[in-house]
mmCIF file of C-alpha atoms in Angstrom:
data_model
loop_
_atom_site.group_PDB
_atom_site.id
_atom_site.type_symbol
_atom_site.label_atom_id
_atom_site.label_comp_id
_atom_site.label_asym_id
_atom_site.label_seq_id
_atom_site.Cartn_x
_atom_site.Cartn_y
_atom_site.Cartn_z
ATOM 1 C CA MET A 1 0.000 0.000 0.000
ATOM 2 C CA ASP A 2 2.831 2.207 0.597
ATOM 3 C CA SER A 3 3.832 2.123 -3.058
ATOM 4 C CA VAL A 4 0.261 2.888 -4.149
ATOM 5 C CA ASP A 5 0.113 5.933 -1.842
ATOM 6 C CA SER A 6 3.380 7.223 -3.195
ATOM 7 C CA LYS A 7 2.113 6.927 -6.774
ATOM 8 C CA ARG A 8 -1.041 8.787 -5.901
ATOM 9 C CA MET A 9 0.914 11.532 -4.314
ATOM 10 C CA VAL A 10 3.128 11.869 -7.349
ATOM 11 C CA ARG A 11 0.222 12.108 -9.701
ATOM 12 C CA PRO A 12 -1.421 15.085 -8.053
ATOM 13 C CA MET A 13 1.912 16.925 -7.945
ATOM 14 C CA HIS A 14 2.584 15.996 -11.553
ATOM 15 C CA SER A 15 -0.894 17.038 -12.606
ATOM 16 C CA SER A 16 -0.572 20.272 -10.609
ATOM 17 C CA ARG A 17 2.659 21.140 -12.417
ATOM 18 C CA ARG A 18 1.084 20.373 -15.720
ATOM 19 C CA ARG A 19 -1.845 22.650 -14.963
ATOM 20 C CA ARG A 20 0.541 25.415 -14.011
ATOM 21 C CA GLU A 21 2.401 24.954 -17.289
ATOM 22 C CA ILE A 22 -0.846 25.013 -19.233
ATOM 23 C CA ASN A 23 -1.960 28.107 -17.323
ATOM 24 C CA ARG A 24 1.402 29.770 -18.034
ATOM 25 C CA ARG A 25 1.121 28.934 -21.723
ATOM 26 C CA GLY A 26 -2.426 30.240 -21.781
ATOM 27 C CA SER A 27 -1.470 33.469 -20.053
ATOM 28 C CA PHE A 28 1.456 33.862 -22.446
ATOM 29 C CA ILE A 29 -0.925 33.587 -25.394
ATOM 30 C CA VAL A 30 -3.203 36.218 -23.824
ATOM 31 C CA GLU A 31 -0.219 38.492 -23.148
ATOM 32 C CA ALA A 32 1.006 38.053 -26.715
ATOM 33 C CA ALA A 33 -2.471 38.898 -28.056
ATOM 34 C CA VAL A 34 -2.604 42.039 -25.896
ATOM 35 C CA VAL A 35 0.853 43.106 -27.120
ATOM 36 C CA VAL A 36 -0.168 42.579 -30.764
ATOM 37 C CA LEU A 37 -3.356 44.580 -30.168
ATOM 38 C CA LEU A 38 -1.421 47.439 -28.530
ATOM 39 C CA LEU A 39 1.207 47.510 -31.273
ATOM 40 C CA GLY A 40 -1.500 47.480 -33.951
ATOM 41 C CA THR A 41 -3.310 50.380 -32.280
ATOM 42 C CA ALA A 42 -0.083 52.360 -31.915
ATOM 43 C CA SER A 43 0.846 51.703 -35.555
ATOM 44 C CA LEU A 44 -2.579 52.824 -36.731
ATOM 45 C CA ALA A 45 -2.348 56.009 -34.645
ATOM 46 C CA LEU A 46 1.125 56.800 -36.013
ATOM 47 C CA THR A 47 -0.054 56.201 -39.584
ATOM 48 C CA LYS A 48 -2.995 58.571 -39.113
ATOM 49 C CA LEU A 49 -0.710 61.153 -37.517
ATOM 50 C CA ALA A 50 1.758 60.952 -40.405
ATOM 51 C CA HIS A 51 -1.074 61.287 -42.940
ATOM 52 C CA SER A 52 -2.624 64.311 -41.220
ATOM 53 C CA SER A 53 0.815 65.877 -40.803
ATOM 54 C CA THR A 54 1.435 65.523 -44.541
ATOM 55 C CA ARG A 55 -1.949 67.064 -45.363
ATOM 56 C CA LEU A 56 -1.322 69.948 -42.963
ATOM 57 C CA ARG A 57 2.133 70.595 -44.446
ATOM 58 C CA GLN A 58 0.692 70.610 -47.982
ATOM 59 C CA ARG A 59 -2.050 73.034 -46.939
ATOM 60 C CA ALA A 60 0.555 75.304 -45.319
ATOM 61 C CA ASP A 61 2.608 75.208 -48.524
ATOM 62 C CA ARG A 62 -0.440 76.237 -50.579
ATOM 63 C CA GLN A 63 -1.262 79.018 -48.106
ATOM 64 C CA LEU A 64 2.312 80.304 -48.310
ATOM 65 C CA SER A 65 2.229 80.117 -52.103
ATOM 66 C CA ALA A 66 -0.995 82.161 -52.179
ATOM 67 C CA ALA A 67 0.417 84.759 -49.770
ATOM 68 C CA LEU A 68 3.659 85.114 -51.730
ATOM 69 C CA THR A 69 1.758 85.358 -55.018
ATOM 70 C CA ALA A 70 -0.481 88.094 -53.609
ATOM 71 C CA GLN A 71 2.542 90.024 -52.332
ATOM 72 C CA ASN A 72 4.300 89.608 -55.689
ATOM 73 C CA ALA A 73 1.254 90.886 -57.600
ATOM 74 C CA LEU A 74 0.924 93.876 -55.270
ATOM 75 C CA THR A 75 4.627 94.692 -55.675
ATOM 76 C CA ARG A 76 4.229 94.582 -59.465
ATOM 77 C CA LEU A 77 1.169 96.853 -59.276
ATOM 78 C CA ARG A 78 3.024 99.352 -57.080
ATOM 79 C CA ALA A 79 5.745 99.640 -59.722
ATOM 80 C CA VAL A 80 3.212 100.751 -62.366
ATOM 81 C CA ASP A 81 2.262 104.413 -62.751
ATOM 82 C CA ALA A 82 -1.259 105.191 -61.544
ATOM 83 C CA ASP A 83 -2.454 106.184 -65.024
ATOM 84 C CA GLN A 84 -1.310 102.837 -66.504
ATOM 85 C CA VAL A 85 -2.670 100.471 -63.830
ATOM 86 C CA SER A 86 -5.884 99.601 -65.649
ATOM 87 C CA GLN A 87 -3.958 98.752 -68.861
ATOM 88 C CA ARG A 88 -1.386 96.557 -67.086
ATOM 89 C CA ILE A 89 -3.705 94.598 -64.739
ATOM 90 C CA GLY A 90 -4.354 91.768 -67.219
ATOM 91 C CA GLU A 91 -0.662 91.329 -67.982
ATOM 92 C CA ILE A 92 0.311 91.237 -64.284
ATOM 93 C CA GLU A 93 -2.561 88.874 -63.478
ATOM 94 C CA GLU A 94 -1.501 86.389 -66.180
ATOM 95 C CA ALA A 95 2.167 86.545 -65.193
ATOM 96 C CA CYS A 96 1.376 85.874 -61.528
ATOM 97 C CA GLU A 97 -0.959 82.975 -62.389
ATOM 98 C CA ARG A 98 1.633 81.466 -64.713
ATOM 99 C CA ASP A 99 4.436 81.810 -62.139
ATOM 100 C CA SER A 100 2.504 80.424 -59.163
ATOM 101 C CA GLY A 101 -0.248 78.168 -60.444
ATOM 102 C CA CYS A 102 -2.736 80.069 -58.274
ATOM 103 C CA GLN A 103 -5.818 81.899 -59.459
ATOM 104 C CA VAL A 104 -5.159 85.660 -59.307
ATOM 105 C CA GLU A 105 -7.683 88.480 -59.536
ATOM 106 C CA LEU A 106 -6.517 92.091 -59.571
ATOM 107 C CA ILE A 107 -9.068 94.852 -59.063
ATOM 108 C CA ALA A 108 -8.309 98.568 -59.409
ATOM 109 C CA THR A 109 -11.034 100.953 -58.265
ATOM 110 C CA PRO A 110 -10.494 104.691 -58.704
ATOM 111 C CA PHE A 111 -11.609 106.974 -55.892
ATOM 112 C CA GLU A 112 -11.774 110.702 -55.318
ATOM 113 C CA GLN A 113 -11.885 112.515 -52.012
ATOM 114 C CA PRO A 114 -12.015 116.278 -51.427
ATOM 115 C CA GLN A 115 -8.228 116.654 -51.301
ATOM 116 C CA VAL A 116 -6.871 113.481 -52.900
ATOM 117 C CA THR A 117 -7.544 111.095 -55.740
ATOM 118 C CA GLY A 118 -6.220 107.629 -56.220
ATOM 119 C CA ILE A 119 -6.750 103.997 -56.969
ATOM 120 C CA HIS A 120 -7.690 101.279 -54.512
ATOM 121 C CA LEU A 121 -5.808 98.105 -55.469
ATOM 122 C CA ARG A 122 -7.168 94.743 -54.330
ATOM 123 C CA VAL A 123 -5.344 91.487 -54.970
ATOM 124 C CA GLU A 124 -7.260 88.237 -54.456
ATOM 125 C CA VAL A 125 -5.334 84.982 -54.783
ATOM 126 C CA THR A 126 -6.928 81.556 -54.527
ATOM 127 C CA ALA A 127 -4.860 78.395 -54.295
ATOM 128 C CA ALA A 128 -6.149 74.840 -54.570
ATOM 129 C CA ASP A 129 -8.902 73.798 -52.137
ATOM 130 C CA GLN A 130 -10.162 77.380 -51.800
ATOM 131 C CA ILE A 131 -7.297 78.810 -49.748
ATOM 132 C CA GLY A 132 -7.568 82.537 -50.302
ATOM 133 C CA VAL A 133 -5.473 85.605 -49.580
ATOM 134 C CA THR A 134 -6.616 89.197 -50.136
ATOM 135 C CA LEU A 135 -4.331 92.232 -49.969
ATOM 136 C CA HIS A 136 -5.213 95.921 -50.338
ATOM 137 C CA ASP A 137 -3.151 98.941 -51.281
ATOM 138 C CA TRP A 138 -3.832 102.490 -52.394
ATOM 139 C CA LYS A 139 -2.074 104.685 -54.928
ATOM 140 C CA VAL A 140 -2.851 108.193 -53.710
ATOM 141 C CA SER A 141 -2.052 111.517 -55.307
ATOM 142 C CA ALA A 142 -2.963 115.021 -54.194
ATOM 143 C CA LEU A 143 -5.224 117.140 -56.333
ATOM 144 C CA GLU A 144 -3.513 120.054 -58.025
ATOM 145 C CA GLN A 145 -3.259 123.191 -55.904
ATOM 146 C CA SER A 146 -5.179 125.274 -58.393
ATOM 147 C CA SER A 147 -8.261 123.061 -58.127
ATOM 148 C CA ALA A 148 -8.091 122.098 -54.446
ATOM 149 C CA GLY A 149 -6.408 125.048 -52.778
ATOM 150 C CA PRO A 150 -3.341 125.133 -50.516
ATOM 151 C CA SER A 151 -4.591 122.415 -48.142
ATOM 152 C CA ALA A 152 -4.095 119.736 -50.804
ATOM 153 C CA SER A 153 -0.393 120.476 -50.843
ATOM 154 C CA ASN A 154 -0.201 119.936 -47.082
ATOM 155 C CA ALA A 155 -2.166 116.680 -47.272
ATOM 156 C CA ALA A 156 0.174 115.242 -49.868
ATOM 157 C CA SER A 157 3.365 116.288 -48.169
ATOM 158 C CA GLY A 158 2.508 115.597 -44.554
ATOM 159 C CA SER A 159 1.118 117.612 -41.665
ATOM 160 C CA ASN A 160 4.199 119.824 -41.278
ATOM 161 C CA GLY A 161 4.292 120.968 -44.918
ATOM 162 C CA ARG A 162 7.625 119.237 -45.625
ATOM 163 C CA PRO A 163 7.739 116.564 -48.349
ATOM 164 C CA ASN A 164 7.510 112.941 -47.243
ATOM 165 C CA GLU A 165 10.434 110.615 -47.788
ATOM 166 C CA GLY A 166 10.848 109.848 -51.493
ATOM 167 C CA ASP A 167 8.581 112.740 -52.682
ATOM 168 C CA GLU A 168 11.437 114.974 -53.846
#
């Protein structure tokens, strides 16, 4: 009987070890599945982040292109004499569109105030996906003294009656 009792005692210990091994293997499989799930989620998040970062960078590039195109068009318009602006708008518009690939609209609206006349310049640039930039500038000139009186001379040259920088 002694040998039978010893066999019985060995079996439960052996079976207990086996269960522990099976439980360890099972928990390893669960841990591995959790790791795969976490890595998959992290990879998906990084992929989405990279994609949105690329889209944001491209949008910023288009916004910068529109802003630079608008500034370029305004600089070109400033270089034209006020009496030639309306004749040169189409040429400047086409050149800016060709150089940048953006849609450019130049609008020159004459205005007249009691002491000054001029042209309001508006530059509207639209890049892809409706990114828009609008800039304004004014070409102002004083009315002649004979038609407006002595105050027009002061308005054009500054409040102290001396010419502004670059007027001489």
